Amino acid sequence: MYRGREGQWAFYLHRISGIGILVFLILHVLNIASAMWGPEVSNAFMKFYHQPVFQLGLLVLIAGVLYHGFNGLRIILMDFTAWGVRYQRQLWYAVWVLFVVFYLPFLLKIGGGILGGSHGD
Amino acid sequence: MAIKSKRYQEARLEASTNLELYWWVFMRISGLVLVFLLIGHMWMNAVLVDLNSIDYEYVAKRLSQTTWKVYDWLILALALLHGGNGLRYVLDDWVRDPAKRFWTKVVVYGLLAFLFFLGSLSLFNHDFGVN
């Protein structure tokens, strides 16, 4: 299952997205925690992160979270059902269907904001 | 299950096996919960509002409500444990040298503990002064 083709791609994407999410979590907690030092400090960070390049980063992050989450559900099905491993490839395609359905609203909203020149000023 | 081994080496093997099993179960349960918590979190803060309008006041308003304090703290705690253990799997795979692996883990776990402390302070200790 993990040798070549879909199963191996699913595994590598799961790892890479997982590491990426953890890196984001560090920046995210530091950003929110800066509120403890008052509005000026906090808003300076917020303004910095509202730059288009970070909005693009957020789109990548959200894609990572959705993939990692839905593929995680696939792993749970493979672990706890009798048929999960047999249909792991079909399940992986189902992961991508769910991914597209849930990702579209984020893509339209945030992508639209970037194209519309929105950066919080 | 209580450890039955009489020798330290055997006891350690037995204990680590059970601990690994608990972590394995934890990854599934926390993962399932996080899927729902995170989709809700992202939806509320990136689809329902323009994320560029988020500033100190927005955060202060949210984090002065108990519901979101608890919600966000659950994400923080589960994500750090899930991510920390996931990274442990990755380091065990990718860092072959035992000394390097040990020190990498010391640094990583230290950083994650610090983040947990900092995030918890923001949620439960800081008074945002909003009524």
PDB file of C-alpha atoms in Angstrom:
ATOM      1  CA  MET A   1       0.000   0.000   0.000  1.00  0.00           C
ATOM      2  CA  TYR A   2       2.820   2.414   0.831  1.00  0.00           C
ATOM      3  CA  ARG A   3       4.984   1.351  -2.151  1.00  0.00           C
ATOM      4  CA  GLY A   4       4.459   3.643  -5.089  1.00  0.00           C
ATOM      5  CA  ARG A   5       1.288   5.083  -6.562  1.00  0.00           C
ATOM      6  CA  GLU A   6      -1.547   6.577  -4.530  1.00  0.00           C
ATOM      7  CA  GLY A   7      -0.773   5.071  -1.130  1.00  0.00           C
ATOM      8  CA  GLN A   8       2.762   6.456  -1.071  1.00  0.00           C
ATOM      9  CA  TRP A   9       1.659   9.903  -2.271  1.00  0.00           C
ATOM     10  CA  ALA A  10      -1.006   9.940   0.436  1.00  0.00           C
ATOM     11  CA  PHE A  11       1.668   9.160   3.029  1.00  0.00           C
ATOM     12  CA  TYR A  12       4.174  11.811   1.904  1.00  0.00           C
ATOM     13  CA  LEU A  13       1.530  14.516   1.565  1.00  0.00           C
ATOM     14  CA  HIS A  14       0.282  13.626   5.060  1.00  0.00           C
ATOM     15  CA  ARG A  15       3.782  14.088   6.500  1.00  0.00           C
ATOM     16  CA  ILE A  16       4.608  17.290   4.686  1.00  0.00           C
ATOM     17  CA  SER A  17       1.234  18.884   5.468  1.00  0.00           C
ATOM     18  CA  GLY A  18       1.567  17.817   9.114  1.00  0.00           C
ATOM     19  CA  ILE A  19       4.998  19.452   9.459  1.00  0.00           C
ATOM     20  CA  GLY A  20       3.745  22.580   7.674  1.00  0.00           C
ATOM     21  CA  ILE A  21       0.750  22.899  10.001  1.00  0.00           C
ATOM     22  CA  LEU A  22       3.007  22.619  13.067  1.00  0.00           C
ATOM     23  CA  VAL A  23       5.278  25.393  11.755  1.00  0.00           C
ATOM     24  CA  PHE A  24       2.236  27.599  11.150  1.00  0.00           C
ATOM     25  CA  LEU A  25       0.920  26.837  14.644  1.00  0.00           C
ATOM     26  CA  ILE A  26       4.134  28.301  16.124  1.00  0.00           C
ATOM     27  CA  LEU A  27       3.732  31.578  14.201  1.00  0.00           C
ATOM     28  CA  HIS A  28      -0.012  31.675  14.892  1.00  0.00           C
ATOM     29  CA  VAL A  29       0.304  31.259  18.683  1.00  0.00           C
ATOM     30  CA  LEU A  30       3.104  33.863  18.839  1.00  0.00           C
ATOM     31  CA  ASN A  31       0.966  36.277  16.806  1.00  0.00           C
ATOM     32  CA  ILE A  32      -2.141  35.857  18.979  1.00  0.00           C
ATOM     33  CA  ALA A  33      -0.105  35.875  22.227  1.00  0.00           C
ATOM     34  CA  SER A  34       1.334  39.264  21.252  1.00  0.00           C
ATOM     35  CA  ALA A  35      -2.077  40.687  22.239  1.00  0.00           C
ATOM     36  CA  MET A  36      -0.879  40.370  25.856  1.00  0.00           C
ATOM     37  CA  TRP A  37       1.569  43.192  25.128  1.00  0.00           C
ATOM     38  CA  GLY A  38      -1.216  45.547  24.067  1.00  0.00           C
ATOM     39  CA  PRO A  39      -2.992  46.787  20.919  1.00  0.00           C
ATOM     40  CA  GLU A  40       0.031  48.534  19.369  1.00  0.00           C
ATOM     41  CA  VAL A  41       2.277  45.467  19.396  1.00  0.00           C
ATOM     42  CA  SER A  42      -0.587  43.184  18.374  1.00  0.00           C
ATOM     43  CA  ASN A  43      -1.761  45.354  15.484  1.00  0.00           C
ATOM     44  CA  ALA A  44       1.794  45.706  14.173  1.00  0.00           C
ATOM     45  CA  PHE A  45       1.995  41.894  13.873  1.00  0.00           C
ATOM     46  CA  MET A  46      -1.493  41.710  12.328  1.00  0.00           C
ATOM     47  CA  LYS A  47      -0.601  44.317   9.716  1.00  0.00           C
ATOM     48  CA  PHE A  48       2.588  42.445   8.891  1.00  0.00           C
ATOM     49  CA  TYR A  49       0.677  39.186   8.367  1.00  0.00           C
ATOM     50  CA  HIS A  50      -1.996  40.857   6.217  1.00  0.00           C
ATOM     51  CA  GLN A  51       0.492  41.216   3.373  1.00  0.00           C
ATOM     52  CA  PRO A  52      -0.586  39.310   0.244  1.00  0.00           C
ATOM     53  CA  VAL A  53       2.319  36.846   0.485  1.00  0.00           C
ATOM     54  CA  PHE A  54       1.066  35.660   3.902  1.00  0.00           C
ATOM     55  CA  GLN A  55      -2.511  35.431   2.604  1.00  0.00           C
ATOM     56  CA  LEU A  56      -1.185  33.117  -0.094  1.00  0.00           C
ATOM     57  CA  GLY A  57       0.590  31.200   2.656  1.00  0.00           C
ATOM     58  CA  LEU A  58      -2.714  30.911   4.499  1.00  0.00           C
ATOM     59  CA  LEU A  59      -4.338  29.437   1.382  1.00  0.00           C
ATOM     60  CA  VAL A  60      -1.565  26.820   1.283  1.00  0.00           C
ATOM     61  CA  LEU A  61      -2.023  26.201   5.016  1.00  0.00           C
ATOM     62  CA  ILE A  62      -5.790  25.711   4.727  1.00  0.00           C
ATOM     63  CA  ALA A  63      -5.217  23.280   1.870  1.00  0.00           C
ATOM     64  CA  GLY A  64      -2.780  21.418   4.125  1.00  0.00           C
ATOM     65  CA  VAL A  65      -5.209  21.281   7.055  1.00  0.00           C
ATOM     66  CA  LEU A  66      -8.094  20.032   4.881  1.00  0.00           C
ATOM     67  CA  TYR A  67      -5.947  17.373   3.167  1.00  0.00           C
ATOM     68  CA  HIS A  68      -4.355  16.221   6.451  1.00  0.00           C
ATOM     69  CA  GLY A  69      -7.762  16.044   8.134  1.00  0.00           C
ATOM     70  CA  PHE A  70      -9.608  14.178   5.395  1.00  0.00           C
ATOM     71  CA  ASN A  71      -6.705  11.795   4.753  1.00  0.00           C
ATOM     72  CA  GLY A  72      -6.636  11.250   8.524  1.00  0.00           C
ATOM     73  CA  LEU A  73     -10.261  10.099   8.311  1.00  0.00           C
ATOM     74  CA  ARG A  74      -9.141   7.724   5.532  1.00  0.00           C
ATOM     75  CA  ILE A  75      -6.443   6.326   7.834  1.00  0.00           C
ATOM     76  CA  ILE A  76      -9.006   5.827  10.614  1.00  0.00           C
ATOM     77  CA  LEU A  77     -11.287   3.938   8.203  1.00  0.00           C
ATOM     78  CA  MET A  78      -8.359   1.753   7.097  1.00  0.00           C
ATOM     79  CA  ASP A  79      -7.501   1.011  10.749  1.00  0.00           C
ATOM     80  CA  PHE A  80     -10.951   0.256  12.094  1.00  0.00           C
ATOM     81  CA  THR A  81     -12.951  -1.292   9.241  1.00  0.00           C
ATOM     82  CA  ALA A  82     -12.550  -4.648   7.546  1.00  0.00           C
ATOM     83  CA  TRP A  83     -12.715  -3.091   4.056  1.00  0.00           C
ATOM     84  CA  GLY A  84     -10.716   0.111   4.497  1.00  0.00           C
ATOM     85  CA  VAL A  85      -7.326  -1.136   3.273  1.00  0.00           C
ATOM     86  CA  ARG A  86      -8.884  -2.914   0.285  1.00  0.00           C
ATOM     87  CA  TYR A  87     -10.464   0.320  -0.887  1.00  0.00           C
ATOM     88  CA  GLN A  88      -7.652   2.675   0.199  1.00  0.00           C
ATOM     89  CA  ARG A  89      -7.184   3.998  -3.359  1.00  0.00           C
ATOM     90  CA  GLN A  90     -10.877   4.784  -3.829  1.00  0.00           C
ATOM     91  CA  LEU A  91     -10.886   6.355  -0.352  1.00  0.00           C
ATOM     92  CA  TRP A  92      -7.982   8.566  -1.404  1.00  0.00           C
ATOM     93  CA  TYR A  93     -10.013   9.869  -4.331  1.00  0.00           C
ATOM     94  CA  ALA A  94     -12.908  10.491  -1.948  1.00  0.00           C
ATOM     95  CA  VAL A  95     -10.473  12.539   0.173  1.00  0.00           C
ATOM     96  CA  TRP A  96      -9.823  14.768  -2.838  1.00  0.00           C
ATOM     97  CA  VAL A  97     -13.544  15.178  -3.560  1.00  0.00           C
ATOM     98  CA  LEU A  98     -14.140  16.326   0.029  1.00  0.00           C
ATOM     99  CA  PHE A  99     -11.059  18.512  -0.249  1.00  0.00           C
ATOM    100  CA  VAL A 100     -12.361  20.361  -3.314  1.00  0.00           C
ATOM    101  CA  VAL A 101     -15.834  20.849  -1.818  1.00  0.00           C
ATOM    102  CA  PHE A 102     -14.475  22.347   1.406  1.00  0.00           C
ATOM    103  CA  TYR A 103     -11.579  24.260  -0.153  1.00  0.00           C
ATOM    104  CA  LEU A 104     -13.603  26.212  -2.722  1.00  0.00           C
ATOM    105  CA  PRO A 105     -15.238  28.668  -0.251  1.00  0.00           C
ATOM    106  CA  PHE A 106     -11.816  29.483   1.275  1.00  0.00           C
ATOM    107  CA  LEU A 107     -10.217  29.834  -2.145  1.00  0.00           C
ATOM    108  CA  LEU A 108     -12.943  32.179  -3.382  1.00  0.00           C
ATOM    109  CA  LYS A 109     -13.031  34.287  -0.219  1.00  0.00           C
ATOM    110  CA  ILE A 110      -9.280  34.659   0.434  1.00  0.00           C
ATOM    111  CA  GLY A 111      -8.223  34.492  -3.209  1.00  0.00           C
ATOM    112  CA  GLY A 112     -10.830  37.113  -4.048  1.00  0.00           C
ATOM    113  CA  GLY A 113      -9.425  39.291  -1.277  1.00  0.00           C
ATOM    114  CA  ILE A 114      -5.884  39.037  -2.639  1.00  0.00           C
ATOM    115  CA  LEU A 115      -6.973  39.808  -6.219  1.00  0.00           C
ATOM    116  CA  GLY A 116      -9.148  42.661  -4.946  1.00  0.00           C
ATOM    117  CA  GLY A 117      -6.066  44.169  -3.297  1.00  0.00           C
ATOM    118  CA  SER A 118      -7.384  43.663   0.228  1.00  0.00           C
ATOM    119  CA  HIS A 119      -4.732  43.996   2.921  1.00  0.00           C
ATOM    120  CA  GLY A 120      -6.486  45.435   5.895  1.00  0.00           C
ATOM    121  CA  ASP A 121      -5.687  49.150   5.627  1.00  0.00           C
TER     122      ASP A 121
ATOM    123  CA  MET B   1      -1.735  -2.713  32.475  1.00  0.00           C
ATOM    124  CA  ALA B   2       0.759  -3.157  35.239  1.00  0.00           C
ATOM    125  CA  ILE B   3       4.292  -3.986  34.222  1.00  0.00           C
ATOM    126  CA  LYS B   4       5.202  -7.571  35.155  1.00  0.00           C
ATOM    127  CA  SER B   5       8.829  -7.663  34.028  1.00  0.00           C
ATOM    128  CA  LYS B   6      11.464  -8.134  36.724  1.00  0.00           C
ATOM    129  CA  ARG B   7      14.375  -6.703  34.762  1.00  0.00           C
ATOM    130  CA  TYR B   8      14.613  -3.057  33.835  1.00  0.00           C
ATOM    131  CA  GLN B   9      15.330  -3.732  30.166  1.00  0.00           C
ATOM    132  CA  GLU B  10      12.255  -5.940  29.804  1.00  0.00           C
ATOM    133  CA  ALA B  11      10.071  -3.561  31.781  1.00  0.00           C
ATOM    134  CA  ARG B  12      11.095  -0.730  29.522  1.00  0.00           C
ATOM    135  CA  LEU B  13      10.240  -2.741  26.423  1.00  0.00           C
ATOM    136  CA  GLU B  14       6.861  -3.677  27.828  1.00  0.00           C
ATOM    137  CA  ALA B  15       6.051  -0.173  29.024  1.00  0.00           C
ATOM    138  CA  SER B  16       7.073   1.512  25.792  1.00  0.00           C
ATOM    139  CA  THR B  17       4.896  -0.899  23.833  1.00  0.00           C
ATOM    140  CA  ASN B  18       1.822   0.056  25.835  1.00  0.00           C
ATOM    141  CA  LEU B  19       2.690   3.727  25.670  1.00  0.00           C
ATOM    142  CA  GLU B  20       3.060   3.453  21.907  1.00  0.00           C
ATOM    143  CA  LEU B  21      -0.393   1.899  21.750  1.00  0.00           C
ATOM    144  CA  TYR B  22      -1.885   4.750  23.784  1.00  0.00           C
ATOM    145  CA  TRP B  23      -0.244   7.279  21.488  1.00  0.00           C
ATOM    146  CA  TRP B  24      -1.562   5.376  18.468  1.00  0.00           C
ATOM    147  CA  VAL B  25      -5.116   5.543  19.849  1.00  0.00           C
ATOM    148  CA  PHE B  26      -4.659   9.189  20.851  1.00  0.00           C
ATOM    149  CA  MET B  27      -3.627  10.174  17.306  1.00  0.00           C
ATOM    150  CA  ARG B  28      -6.912   8.752  15.932  1.00  0.00           C
ATOM    151  CA  ILE B  29      -9.184  10.300  18.566  1.00  0.00           C
ATOM    152  CA  SER B  30      -7.508  13.720  18.661  1.00  0.00           C
ATOM    153  CA  GLY B  31      -7.331  13.734  14.860  1.00  0.00           C
ATOM    154  CA  LEU B  32     -11.052  13.091  14.532  1.00  0.00           C
ATOM    155  CA  VAL B  33     -11.889  15.866  17.015  1.00  0.00           C
ATOM    156  CA  LEU B  34      -9.425  18.299  15.408  1.00  0.00           C
ATOM    157  CA  VAL B  35     -10.994  17.865  11.948  1.00  0.00           C
ATOM    158  CA  PHE B  36     -14.253  19.353  13.233  1.00  0.00           C
ATOM    159  CA  LEU B  37     -12.681  21.968  15.526  1.00  0.00           C
ATOM    160  CA  LEU B  38     -10.348  23.248  12.809  1.00  0.00           C
ATOM    161  CA  ILE B  39     -12.887  23.389   9.983  1.00  0.00           C
ATOM    162  CA  GLY B  40     -15.110  25.414  12.347  1.00  0.00           C
ATOM    163  CA  HIS B  41     -12.185  27.629  13.399  1.00  0.00           C
ATOM    164  CA  MET B  42     -11.092  28.357   9.828  1.00  0.00           C
ATOM    165  CA  TRP B  43     -14.648  28.844   8.616  1.00  0.00           C
ATOM    166  CA  MET B  44     -15.468  31.388  11.342  1.00  0.00           C
ATOM    167  CA  ASN B  45     -12.293  33.417  10.879  1.00  0.00           C
ATOM    168  CA  ALA B  46     -11.605  33.212   7.157  1.00  0.00           C
ATOM    169  CA  VAL B  47     -14.927  32.676   5.363  1.00  0.00           C
ATOM    170  CA  LEU B  48     -17.535  34.373   7.567  1.00  0.00           C
ATOM    171  CA  VAL B  49     -15.293  37.432   8.039  1.00  0.00           C
ATOM    172  CA  ASP B  50     -12.709  39.140   5.851  1.00  0.00           C
ATOM    173  CA  LEU B  51      -9.512  37.904   7.474  1.00  0.00           C
ATOM    174  CA  ASN B  52      -7.862  41.225   6.674  1.00  0.00           C
ATOM    175  CA  SER B  53     -10.268  42.939   9.055  1.00  0.00           C
ATOM    176  CA  ILE B  54      -8.880  40.893  11.955  1.00  0.00           C
ATOM    177  CA  ASP B  55      -7.068  43.128  14.450  1.00  0.00           C
ATOM    178  CA  TYR B  56      -6.457  43.422  18.192  1.00  0.00           C
ATOM    179  CA  GLU B  57     -10.065  44.384  18.861  1.00  0.00           C
ATOM    180  CA  TYR B  58     -11.448  41.373  16.968  1.00  0.00           C
ATOM    181  CA  VAL B  59      -9.171  39.007  18.905  1.00  0.00           C
ATOM    182  CA  ALA B  60      -9.948  40.729  22.222  1.00  0.00           C
ATOM    183  CA  LYS B  61     -13.696  40.401  21.646  1.00  0.00           C
ATOM    184  CA  ARG B  62     -13.425  36.717  20.787  1.00  0.00           C
ATOM    185  CA  LEU B  63     -11.026  35.791  23.558  1.00  0.00           C
ATOM    186  CA  SER B  64     -13.083  37.518  26.245  1.00  0.00           C
ATOM    187  CA  GLN B  65     -15.844  34.931  25.685  1.00  0.00           C
ATOM    188  CA  THR B  66     -15.567  31.700  27.646  1.00  0.00           C
ATOM    189  CA  THR B  67     -16.883  29.579  24.766  1.00  0.00           C
ATOM    190  CA  TRP B  68     -14.035  30.583  22.449  1.00  0.00           C
ATOM    191  CA  LYS B  69     -11.469  30.410  25.240  1.00  0.00           C
ATOM    192  CA  VAL B  70     -12.375  26.744  25.764  1.00  0.00           C
ATOM    193  CA  TYR B  71     -12.719  26.043  22.026  1.00  0.00           C
ATOM    194  CA  ASP B  72      -9.345  27.582  21.194  1.00  0.00           C
ATOM    195  CA  TRP B  73      -7.621  25.972  24.166  1.00  0.00           C
ATOM    196  CA  LEU B  74      -8.889  22.540  23.057  1.00  0.00           C
ATOM    197  CA  ILE B  75      -7.371  23.165  19.628  1.00  0.00           C
ATOM    198  CA  LEU B  76      -4.126  24.374  21.201  1.00  0.00           C
ATOM    199  CA  ALA B  77      -3.758  21.383  23.536  1.00  0.00           C
ATOM    200  CA  LEU B  78      -4.835  18.687  21.053  1.00  0.00           C
ATOM    201  CA  ALA B  79      -2.863  20.182  18.150  1.00  0.00           C
ATOM    202  CA  LEU B  80       0.367  20.475  20.159  1.00  0.00           C
ATOM    203  CA  LEU B  81       0.086  16.889  21.441  1.00  0.00           C
ATOM    204  CA  HIS B  82      -0.966  15.504  18.039  1.00  0.00           C
ATOM    205  CA  GLY B  83       1.667  17.546  16.195  1.00  0.00           C
ATOM    206  CA  GLY B  84       4.376  16.866  18.770  1.00  0.00           C
ATOM    207  CA  ASN B  85       3.827  13.122  18.620  1.00  0.00           C
ATOM    208  CA  GLY B  86       3.583  13.227  14.828  1.00  0.00           C
ATOM    209  CA  LEU B  87       6.907  15.047  14.676  1.00  0.00           C
ATOM    210  CA  ARG B  88       8.380  12.399  17.011  1.00  0.00           C
ATOM    211  CA  TYR B  89       7.441   9.728  14.416  1.00  0.00           C
ATOM    212  CA  VAL B  90       9.101  11.828  11.709  1.00  0.00           C
ATOM    213  CA  LEU B  91      12.282  12.414  13.753  1.00  0.00           C
ATOM    214  CA  ASP B  92      12.540   8.710  14.585  1.00  0.00           C
ATOM    215  CA  ASP B  93      12.425   8.047  10.833  1.00  0.00           C
ATOM    216  CA  TRP B  94      14.660  10.799   9.566  1.00  0.00           C
ATOM    217  CA  VAL B  95      17.288  11.530  12.247  1.00  0.00           C
ATOM    218  CA  ARG B  96      19.336   8.339  12.398  1.00  0.00           C
ATOM    219  CA  ASP B  97      22.082   9.465  14.795  1.00  0.00           C
ATOM    220  CA  PRO B  98      20.865   8.784  18.390  1.00  0.00           C
ATOM    221  CA  ALA B  99      22.630  11.785  19.958  1.00  0.00           C
ATOM    222  CA  LYS B 100      21.349  14.172  17.288  1.00  0.00           C
ATOM    223  CA  ARG B 101      17.851  12.674  17.585  1.00  0.00           C
ATOM    224  CA  PHE B 102      17.868  13.118  21.362  1.00  0.00           C
ATOM    225  CA  TRP B 103      18.885  16.778  21.242  1.00  0.00           C
ATOM    226  CA  THR B 104      16.496  17.562  18.397  1.00  0.00           C
ATOM    227  CA  LYS B 105      13.688  16.166  20.545  1.00  0.00           C
ATOM    228  CA  VAL B 106      14.806  18.170  23.580  1.00  0.00           C
ATOM    229  CA  VAL B 107      14.647  21.383  21.539  1.00  0.00           C
ATOM    230  CA  VAL B 108      11.323  20.496  19.838  1.00  0.00           C
ATOM    231  CA  TYR B 109       9.541  19.425  23.041  1.00  0.00           C
ATOM    232  CA  GLY B 110      10.879  22.507  24.829  1.00  0.00           C
ATOM    233  CA  LEU B 111       9.522  24.771  22.092  1.00  0.00           C
ATOM    234  CA  LEU B 112       6.121  23.066  22.106  1.00  0.00           C
ATOM    235  CA  ALA B 113       5.874  23.283  25.917  1.00  0.00           C
ATOM    236  CA  PHE B 114       6.705  26.990  25.713  1.00  0.00           C
ATOM    237  CA  LEU B 115       3.992  27.495  23.071  1.00  0.00           C
ATOM    238  CA  PHE B 116       1.462  25.674  25.245  1.00  0.00           C
ATOM    239  CA  PHE B 117       2.367  27.916  28.179  1.00  0.00           C
ATOM    240  CA  LEU B 118       2.213  31.103  26.099  1.00  0.00           C
ATOM    241  CA  GLY B 119      -1.066  30.163  24.383  1.00  0.00           C
ATOM    242  CA  SER B 120      -2.695  29.175  27.677  1.00  0.00           C
ATOM    243  CA  LEU B 121      -1.648  32.484  29.241  1.00  0.00           C
ATOM    244  CA  SER B 122      -3.243  34.412  26.357  1.00  0.00           C
ATOM    245  CA  LEU B 123      -6.488  32.477  26.718  1.00  0.00           C
ATOM    246  CA  PHE B 124      -6.926  32.232  30.481  1.00  0.00           C
ATOM    247  CA  ASN B 125      -4.648  34.709  32.210  1.00  0.00           C
ATOM    248  CA  HIS B 126      -4.790  37.860  30.109  1.00  0.00           C
ATOM    249  CA  ASP B 127      -7.633  40.288  30.760  1.00  0.00           C
ATOM    250  CA  PHE B 128      -8.621  41.771  27.412  1.00  0.00           C
ATOM    251  CA  GLY B 129     -10.788  44.336  29.144  1.00  0.00           C
ATOM    252  CA  VAL B 130     -13.876  43.812  26.961  1.00  0.00           C
ATOM    253  CA  ASN B 131     -17.336  43.441  28.415  1.00  0.00           C
TER     254      ASN B 131
END
